Every structure is written in C-alpha cells, then in structure tokens.
PDB file of C-alpha atoms in Angstrom:
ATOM      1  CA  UNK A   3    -124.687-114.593   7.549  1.00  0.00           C
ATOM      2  CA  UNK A   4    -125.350-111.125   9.342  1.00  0.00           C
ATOM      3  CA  UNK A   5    -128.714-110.671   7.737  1.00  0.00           C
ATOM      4  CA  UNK A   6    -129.141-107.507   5.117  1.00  0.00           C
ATOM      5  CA  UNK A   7    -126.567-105.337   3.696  1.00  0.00           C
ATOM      6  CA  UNK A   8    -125.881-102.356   5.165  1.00  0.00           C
ATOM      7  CA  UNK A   9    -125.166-101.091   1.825  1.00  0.00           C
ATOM      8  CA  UNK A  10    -128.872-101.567   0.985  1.00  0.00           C
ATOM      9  CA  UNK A  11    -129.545 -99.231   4.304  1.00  0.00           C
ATOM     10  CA  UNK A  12    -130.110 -95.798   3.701  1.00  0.00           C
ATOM     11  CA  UNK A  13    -128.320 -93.050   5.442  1.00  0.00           C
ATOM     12  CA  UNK A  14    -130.016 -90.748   7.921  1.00  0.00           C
ATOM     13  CA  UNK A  15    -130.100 -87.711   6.377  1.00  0.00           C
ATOM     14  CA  UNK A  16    -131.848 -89.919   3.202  1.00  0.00           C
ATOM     15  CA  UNK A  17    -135.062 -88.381   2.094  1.00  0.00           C
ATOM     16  CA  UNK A  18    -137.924 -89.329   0.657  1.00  0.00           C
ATOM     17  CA  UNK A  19    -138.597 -89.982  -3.312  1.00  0.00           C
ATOM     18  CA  UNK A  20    -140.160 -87.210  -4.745  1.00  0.00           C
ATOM     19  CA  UNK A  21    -142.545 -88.164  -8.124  1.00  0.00           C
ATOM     20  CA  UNK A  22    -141.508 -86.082 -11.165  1.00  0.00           C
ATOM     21  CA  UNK A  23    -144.408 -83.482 -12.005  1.00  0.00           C
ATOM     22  CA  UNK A  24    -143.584 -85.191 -15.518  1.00  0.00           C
ATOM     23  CA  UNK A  25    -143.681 -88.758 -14.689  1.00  0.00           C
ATOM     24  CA  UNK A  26    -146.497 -91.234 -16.722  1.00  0.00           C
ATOM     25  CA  UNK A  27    -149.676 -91.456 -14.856  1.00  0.00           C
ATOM     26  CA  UNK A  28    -150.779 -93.857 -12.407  1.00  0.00           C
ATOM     27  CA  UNK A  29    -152.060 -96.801 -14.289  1.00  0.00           C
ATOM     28  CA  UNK A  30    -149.979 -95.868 -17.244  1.00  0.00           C
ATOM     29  CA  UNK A  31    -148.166 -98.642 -19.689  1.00  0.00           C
ATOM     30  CA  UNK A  32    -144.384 -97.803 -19.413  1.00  0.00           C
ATOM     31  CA  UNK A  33    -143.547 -99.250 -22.604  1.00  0.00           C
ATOM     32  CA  UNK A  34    -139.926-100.906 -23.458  1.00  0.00           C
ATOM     33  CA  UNK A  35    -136.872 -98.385 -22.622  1.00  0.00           C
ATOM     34  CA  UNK A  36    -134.999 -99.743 -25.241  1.00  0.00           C
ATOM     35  CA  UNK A  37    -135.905-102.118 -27.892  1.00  0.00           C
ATOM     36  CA  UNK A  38    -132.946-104.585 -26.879  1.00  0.00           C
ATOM     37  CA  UNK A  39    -133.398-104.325 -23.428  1.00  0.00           C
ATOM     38  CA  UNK A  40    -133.674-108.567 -22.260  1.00  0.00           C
ATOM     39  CA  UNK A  41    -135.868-107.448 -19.590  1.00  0.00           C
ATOM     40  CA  UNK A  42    -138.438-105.141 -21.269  1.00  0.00           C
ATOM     41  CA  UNK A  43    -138.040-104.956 -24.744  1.00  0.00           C
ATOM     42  CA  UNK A  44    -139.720-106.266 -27.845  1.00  0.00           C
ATOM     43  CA  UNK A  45    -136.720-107.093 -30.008  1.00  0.00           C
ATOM     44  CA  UNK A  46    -135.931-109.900 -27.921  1.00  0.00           C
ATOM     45  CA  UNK A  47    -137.003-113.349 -28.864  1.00  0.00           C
ATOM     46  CA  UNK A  48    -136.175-115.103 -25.142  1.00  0.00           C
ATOM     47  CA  UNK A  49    -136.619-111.745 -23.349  1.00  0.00           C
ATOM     48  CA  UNK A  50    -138.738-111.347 -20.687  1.00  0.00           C
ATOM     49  CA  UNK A  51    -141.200-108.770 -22.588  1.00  0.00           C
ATOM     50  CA  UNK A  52    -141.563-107.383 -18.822  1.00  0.00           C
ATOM     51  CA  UNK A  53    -144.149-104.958 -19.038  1.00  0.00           C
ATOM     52  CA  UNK A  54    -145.108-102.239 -16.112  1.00  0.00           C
ATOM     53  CA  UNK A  55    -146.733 -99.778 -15.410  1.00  0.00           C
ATOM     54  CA  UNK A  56    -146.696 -96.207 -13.596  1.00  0.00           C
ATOM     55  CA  UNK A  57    -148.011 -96.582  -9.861  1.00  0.00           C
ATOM     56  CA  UNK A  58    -149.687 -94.073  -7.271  1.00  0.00           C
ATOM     57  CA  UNK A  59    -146.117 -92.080  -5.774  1.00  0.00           C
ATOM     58  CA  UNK A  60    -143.015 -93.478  -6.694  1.00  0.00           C
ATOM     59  CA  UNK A  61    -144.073 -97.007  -7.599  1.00  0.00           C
ATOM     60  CA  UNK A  62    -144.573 -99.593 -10.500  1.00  0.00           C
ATOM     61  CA  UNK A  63    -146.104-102.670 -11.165  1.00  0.00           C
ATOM     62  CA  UNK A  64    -145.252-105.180 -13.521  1.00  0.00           C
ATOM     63  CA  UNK A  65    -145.739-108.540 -15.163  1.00  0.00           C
ATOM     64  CA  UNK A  66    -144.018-111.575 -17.035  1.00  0.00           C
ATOM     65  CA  UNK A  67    -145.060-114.852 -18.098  1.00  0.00           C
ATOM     66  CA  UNK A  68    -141.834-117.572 -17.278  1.00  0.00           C
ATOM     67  CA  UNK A  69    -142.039-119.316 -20.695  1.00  0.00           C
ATOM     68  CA  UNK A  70    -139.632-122.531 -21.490  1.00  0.00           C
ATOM     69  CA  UNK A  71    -136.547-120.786 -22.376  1.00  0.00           C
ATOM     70  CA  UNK A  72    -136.430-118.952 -18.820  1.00  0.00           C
ATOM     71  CA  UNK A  73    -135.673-122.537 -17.071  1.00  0.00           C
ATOM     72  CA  UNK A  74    -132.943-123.030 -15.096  1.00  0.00           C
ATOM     73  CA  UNK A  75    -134.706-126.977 -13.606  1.00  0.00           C
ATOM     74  CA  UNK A  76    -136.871-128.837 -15.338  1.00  0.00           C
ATOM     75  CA  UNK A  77    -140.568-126.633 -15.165  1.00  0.00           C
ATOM     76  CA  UNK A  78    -138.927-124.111 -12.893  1.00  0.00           C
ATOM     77  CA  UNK A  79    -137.725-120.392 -13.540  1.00  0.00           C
ATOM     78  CA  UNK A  80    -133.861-119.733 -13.570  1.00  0.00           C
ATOM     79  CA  UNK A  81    -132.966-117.432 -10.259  1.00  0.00           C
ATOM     80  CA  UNK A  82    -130.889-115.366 -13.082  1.00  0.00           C
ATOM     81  CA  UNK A  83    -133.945-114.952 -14.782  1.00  0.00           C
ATOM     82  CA  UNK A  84    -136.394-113.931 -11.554  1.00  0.00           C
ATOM     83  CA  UNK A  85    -133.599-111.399 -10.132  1.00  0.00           C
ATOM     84  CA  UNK A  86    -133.387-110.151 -13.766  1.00  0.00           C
ATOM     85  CA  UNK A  87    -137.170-109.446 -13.547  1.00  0.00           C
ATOM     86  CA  UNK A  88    -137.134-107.704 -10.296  1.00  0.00           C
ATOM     87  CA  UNK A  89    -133.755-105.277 -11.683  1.00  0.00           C
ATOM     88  CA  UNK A  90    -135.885-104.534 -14.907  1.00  0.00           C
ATOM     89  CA  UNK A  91    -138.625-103.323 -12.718  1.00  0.00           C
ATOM     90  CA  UNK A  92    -137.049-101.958 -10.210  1.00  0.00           C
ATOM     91  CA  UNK A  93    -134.861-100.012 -13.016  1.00  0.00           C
ATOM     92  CA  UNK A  94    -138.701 -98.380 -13.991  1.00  0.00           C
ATOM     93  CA  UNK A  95    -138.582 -96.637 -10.996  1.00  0.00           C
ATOM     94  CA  UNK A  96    -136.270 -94.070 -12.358  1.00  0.00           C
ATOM     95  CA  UNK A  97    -138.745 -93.330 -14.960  1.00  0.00           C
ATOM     96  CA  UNK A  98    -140.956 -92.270 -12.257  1.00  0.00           C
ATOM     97  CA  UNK A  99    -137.913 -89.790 -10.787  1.00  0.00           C
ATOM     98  CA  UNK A 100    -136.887 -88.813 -14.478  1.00  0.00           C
ATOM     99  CA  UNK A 101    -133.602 -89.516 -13.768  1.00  0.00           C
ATOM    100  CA  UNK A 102    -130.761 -91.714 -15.543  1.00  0.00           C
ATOM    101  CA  UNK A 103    -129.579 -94.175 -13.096  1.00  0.00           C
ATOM    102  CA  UNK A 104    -127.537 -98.167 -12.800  1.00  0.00           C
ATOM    103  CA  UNK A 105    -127.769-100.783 -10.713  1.00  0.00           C
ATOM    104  CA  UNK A 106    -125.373-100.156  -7.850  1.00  0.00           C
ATOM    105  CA  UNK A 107    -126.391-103.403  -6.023  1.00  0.00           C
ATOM    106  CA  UNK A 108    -129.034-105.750  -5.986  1.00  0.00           C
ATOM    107  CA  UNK A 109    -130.003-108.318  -3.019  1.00  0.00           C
ATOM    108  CA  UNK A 110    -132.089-110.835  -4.144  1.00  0.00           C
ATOM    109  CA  UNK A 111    -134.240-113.472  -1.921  1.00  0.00           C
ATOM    110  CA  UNK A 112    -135.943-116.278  -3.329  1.00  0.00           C
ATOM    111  CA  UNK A 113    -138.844-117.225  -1.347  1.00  0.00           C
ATOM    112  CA  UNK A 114    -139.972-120.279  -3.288  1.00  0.00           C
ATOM    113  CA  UNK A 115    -139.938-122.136  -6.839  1.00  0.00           C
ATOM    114  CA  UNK A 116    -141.944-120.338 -10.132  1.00  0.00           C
ATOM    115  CA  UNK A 117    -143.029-122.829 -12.412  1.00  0.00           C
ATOM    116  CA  UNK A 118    -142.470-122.313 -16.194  1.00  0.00           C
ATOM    117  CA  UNK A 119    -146.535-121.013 -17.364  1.00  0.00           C
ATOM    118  CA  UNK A 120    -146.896-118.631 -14.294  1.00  0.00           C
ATOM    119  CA  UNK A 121    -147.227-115.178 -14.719  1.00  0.00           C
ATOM    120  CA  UNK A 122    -145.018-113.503 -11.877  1.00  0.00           C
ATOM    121  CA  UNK A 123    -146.424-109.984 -10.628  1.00  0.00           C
ATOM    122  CA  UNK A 124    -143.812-107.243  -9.253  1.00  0.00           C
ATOM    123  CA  UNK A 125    -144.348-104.163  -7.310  1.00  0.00           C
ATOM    124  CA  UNK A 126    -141.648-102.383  -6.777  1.00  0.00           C
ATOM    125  CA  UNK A 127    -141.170 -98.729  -4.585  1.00  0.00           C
ATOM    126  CA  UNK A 128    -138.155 -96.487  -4.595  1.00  0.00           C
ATOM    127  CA  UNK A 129    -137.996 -96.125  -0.690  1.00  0.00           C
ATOM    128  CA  UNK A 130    -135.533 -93.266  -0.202  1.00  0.00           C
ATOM    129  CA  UNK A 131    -133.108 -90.948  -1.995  1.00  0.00           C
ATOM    130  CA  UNK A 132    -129.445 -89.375  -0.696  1.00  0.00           C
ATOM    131  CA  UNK A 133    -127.641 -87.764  -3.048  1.00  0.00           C
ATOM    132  CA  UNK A 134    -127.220 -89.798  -6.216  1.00  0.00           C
ATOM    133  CA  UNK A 135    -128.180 -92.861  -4.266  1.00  0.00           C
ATOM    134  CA  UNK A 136    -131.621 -94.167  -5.414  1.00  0.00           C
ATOM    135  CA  UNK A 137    -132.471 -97.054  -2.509  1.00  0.00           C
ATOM    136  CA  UNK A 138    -135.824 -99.552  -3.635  1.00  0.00           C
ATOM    137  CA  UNK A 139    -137.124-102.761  -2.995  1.00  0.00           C
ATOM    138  CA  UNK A 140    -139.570-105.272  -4.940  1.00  0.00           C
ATOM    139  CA  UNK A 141    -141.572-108.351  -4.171  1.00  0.00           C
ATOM    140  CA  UNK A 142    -142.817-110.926  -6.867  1.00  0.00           C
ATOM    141  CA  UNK A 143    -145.813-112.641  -6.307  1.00  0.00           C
ATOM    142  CA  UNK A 144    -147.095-115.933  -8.073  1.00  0.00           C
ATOM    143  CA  UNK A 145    -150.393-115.966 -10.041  1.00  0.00           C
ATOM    144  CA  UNK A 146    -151.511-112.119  -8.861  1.00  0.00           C
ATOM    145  CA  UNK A 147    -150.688-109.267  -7.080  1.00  0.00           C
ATOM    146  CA  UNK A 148    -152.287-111.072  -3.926  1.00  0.00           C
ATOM    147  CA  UNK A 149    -150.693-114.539  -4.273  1.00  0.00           C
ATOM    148  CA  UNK A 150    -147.744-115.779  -2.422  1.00  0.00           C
ATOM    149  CA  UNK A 151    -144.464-113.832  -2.450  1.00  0.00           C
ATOM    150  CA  UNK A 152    -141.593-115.805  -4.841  1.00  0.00           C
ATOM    151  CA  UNK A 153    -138.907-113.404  -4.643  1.00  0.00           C
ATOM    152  CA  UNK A 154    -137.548-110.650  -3.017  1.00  0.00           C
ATOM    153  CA  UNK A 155    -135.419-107.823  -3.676  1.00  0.00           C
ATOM    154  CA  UNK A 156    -133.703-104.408  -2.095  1.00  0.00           C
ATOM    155  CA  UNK A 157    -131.535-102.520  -4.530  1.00  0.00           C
ATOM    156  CA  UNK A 158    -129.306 -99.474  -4.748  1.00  0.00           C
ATOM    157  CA  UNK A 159    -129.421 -97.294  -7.707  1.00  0.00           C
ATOM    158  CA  UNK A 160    -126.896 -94.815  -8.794  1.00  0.00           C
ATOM    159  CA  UNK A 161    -127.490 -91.996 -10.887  1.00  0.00           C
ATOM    160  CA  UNK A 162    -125.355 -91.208 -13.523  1.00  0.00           C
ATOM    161  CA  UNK A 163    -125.191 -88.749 -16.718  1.00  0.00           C
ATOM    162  CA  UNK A 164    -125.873 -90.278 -20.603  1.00  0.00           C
ATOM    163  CA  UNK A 165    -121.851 -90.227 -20.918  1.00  0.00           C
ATOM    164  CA  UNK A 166    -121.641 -93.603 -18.421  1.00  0.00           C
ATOM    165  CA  UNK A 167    -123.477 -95.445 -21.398  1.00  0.00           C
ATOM    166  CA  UNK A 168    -121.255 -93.339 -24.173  1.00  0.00           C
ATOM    167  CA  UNK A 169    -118.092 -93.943 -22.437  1.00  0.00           C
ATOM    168  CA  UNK A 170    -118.393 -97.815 -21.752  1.00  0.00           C
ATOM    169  CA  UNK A 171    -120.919 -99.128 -24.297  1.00  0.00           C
ATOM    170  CA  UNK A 172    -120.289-100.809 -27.683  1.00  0.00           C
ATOM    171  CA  UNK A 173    -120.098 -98.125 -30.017  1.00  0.00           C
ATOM    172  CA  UNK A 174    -122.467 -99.627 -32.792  1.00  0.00           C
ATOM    173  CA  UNK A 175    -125.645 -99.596 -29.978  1.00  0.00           C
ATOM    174  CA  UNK A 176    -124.842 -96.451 -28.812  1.00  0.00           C
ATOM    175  CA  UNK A 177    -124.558 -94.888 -32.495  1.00  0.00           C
ATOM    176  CA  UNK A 178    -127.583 -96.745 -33.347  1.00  0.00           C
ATOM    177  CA  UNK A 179    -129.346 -95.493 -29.961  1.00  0.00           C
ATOM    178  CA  UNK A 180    -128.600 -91.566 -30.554  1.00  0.00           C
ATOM    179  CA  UNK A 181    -129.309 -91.414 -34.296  1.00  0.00           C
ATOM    180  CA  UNK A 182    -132.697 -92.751 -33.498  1.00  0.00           C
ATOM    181  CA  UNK A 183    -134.868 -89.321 -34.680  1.00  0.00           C
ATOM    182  CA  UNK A 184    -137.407 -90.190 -32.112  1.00  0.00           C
ATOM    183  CA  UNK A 185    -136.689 -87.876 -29.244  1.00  0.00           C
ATOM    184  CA  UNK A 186    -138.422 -90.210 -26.295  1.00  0.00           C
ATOM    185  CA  UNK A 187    -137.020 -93.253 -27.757  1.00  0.00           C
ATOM    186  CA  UNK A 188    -133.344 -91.923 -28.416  1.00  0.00           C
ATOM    187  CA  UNK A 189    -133.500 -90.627 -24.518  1.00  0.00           C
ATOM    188  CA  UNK A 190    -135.481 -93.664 -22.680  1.00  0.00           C
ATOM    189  CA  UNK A 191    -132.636 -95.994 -24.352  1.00  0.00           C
ATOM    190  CA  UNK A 192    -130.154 -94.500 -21.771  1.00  0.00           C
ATOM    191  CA  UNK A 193    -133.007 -94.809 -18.991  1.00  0.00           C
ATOM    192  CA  UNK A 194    -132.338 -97.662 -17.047  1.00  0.00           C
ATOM    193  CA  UNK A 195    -129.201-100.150 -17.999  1.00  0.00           C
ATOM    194  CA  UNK A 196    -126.022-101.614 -16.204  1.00  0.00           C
TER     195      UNK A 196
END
C-alpha cells in the first residue's frame, strides 16, 4: 500500500474552515438531522442514536453506545458500523459550515476491537475547504474522550444543492421530508446524507 490517499490531501490553494456566524454554540446538542437517519436519528430501532454536539471552531463531538445488534464478532462492533459512526459525525461538521454537503470519500482505520457495552467518543474537525471540497478527519476513542484511539478516519465532503437529494432519492421520503411544516426540520433533513 502507498500509505494515505491523495484524494484525502488538500490542494494548496485550500483554505481554512470558516464557522458560520449562525452555527449552534459550542457545547450545543445537535439533535438528529433527520428522523430516519441510521446514524443519528430517533426513528431507528438498531440505529446508532449518535448524538453530538457543536465544538469550539469548526468541530464536533459525539457519542454512541455499541449495543448487541451493532456486532459484526461475537462481543465486538461491526467495522460497517464504527466507519458509519465516524461518517455520521463527521457529516455534523457541515452543520457547523451551514452548508449541504455528501460523502465524497471516506478512509477509515481501525486501530483496535470495540466491545459491544462501550460507549465510543468521536471528535471530529473539518481541516480545510477548496471550492466545494469540504476535507475532515475523526478519531474514536474507547470509554472517553481521553481513552485509547479505536478508529480513525479522513474524509472528503462535497457540497451540493437540496436538488442532489430531490433528483436521486425515493420520492415518498423526499415528499414526506419537504411537507414537513417545521422549517428547521424540513431543511436539516437534506443536511448531511449520501
């Protein structure tokens, strides 16, 4: 292998993130994006019910508990299910920018095993910006935001406009999504999804 992706690099003339004068306060609950959402939402039953939270600059923080259906070996998190945690949070970040934007790529590392019972801590940071290209990375860390690292992950985000979920989602969600009369909720559906 020839080590990290130089897709994952960001260009020269990349800048730095810039927090949205609008973004939720430091220390504040980000709540679920979208009800459905596996990662972060309520409506769920074997979701993660990933829940973070608005960081100093452009960062979050976030938790999950690995229960039994997140196994992949007996007493030990699924690797689908620990890179699906990092994306979610990672995804946050845009919250932060107050912009609409997909995962473009996502490099994950797993460091070592997470039992089924442990709650895994994330902190993720959107590193720099060119253009529509969002570039972050995120560590998860067993038993507190100090414990040993478990996974690892560098990501590139792409923004995109509310017609990228029109155009290519199931119709019946995205009706169901823009009828919603709650303003926040009908826009933070489209925040942060594939």
């Amino acid at each position: 292998m020839s080590g990290r992706n130089t897709a994952l690099t960001p260009p020269a003339d990349a800048v730095a993130p810039v927090r949205h004068p609008d973004a939720p306060a430091p220390g504040e609950l980000l709540g679920t994006h979208y009800e459905h959402c596996f990662g972060c939402g309520g409506g769920q039953p074997h979701g993660l019910h990933l829940e973070a939270r608005a960081g100093e600059g452009v960062r979050v923080t976030a938790e999950f508990t690995v229960r039994p259906a997140h196994q992949g070996a007996p007493g030990l998190a699924h690797g689908g299910v620990l890179a699906t945690a990092l994306d979610d949070t990672l995804g946050s970040l845009n919250w932060l920018l107050r912009v609409i934007a997909v995962t473009g790529r996502l490099e994950t590392d797993f460091v070592r095993p997470v039992p089924v019972g442990t709650v895994l801590h994330l902190e993720a940071e959107v590193t720099a910006v060119a253009g529509r290209k969002i570039y972050s990375t995120a560590v998860g860390r067993i038993g507190g935001p100090e414990g040993p690292v478990a996974v690892r992950a560098d990501a590139l985000f792409i923004e995109v406009k509310v017609d990228h979920f029109i155009e290519n989602g199931r119709p019946e969600e995205i009706r169901a999504a823009m009828s919603d009369p709650d303003q926040v909720r009908r826009a933070r559906a489209f925040e942060v999804n594939p």
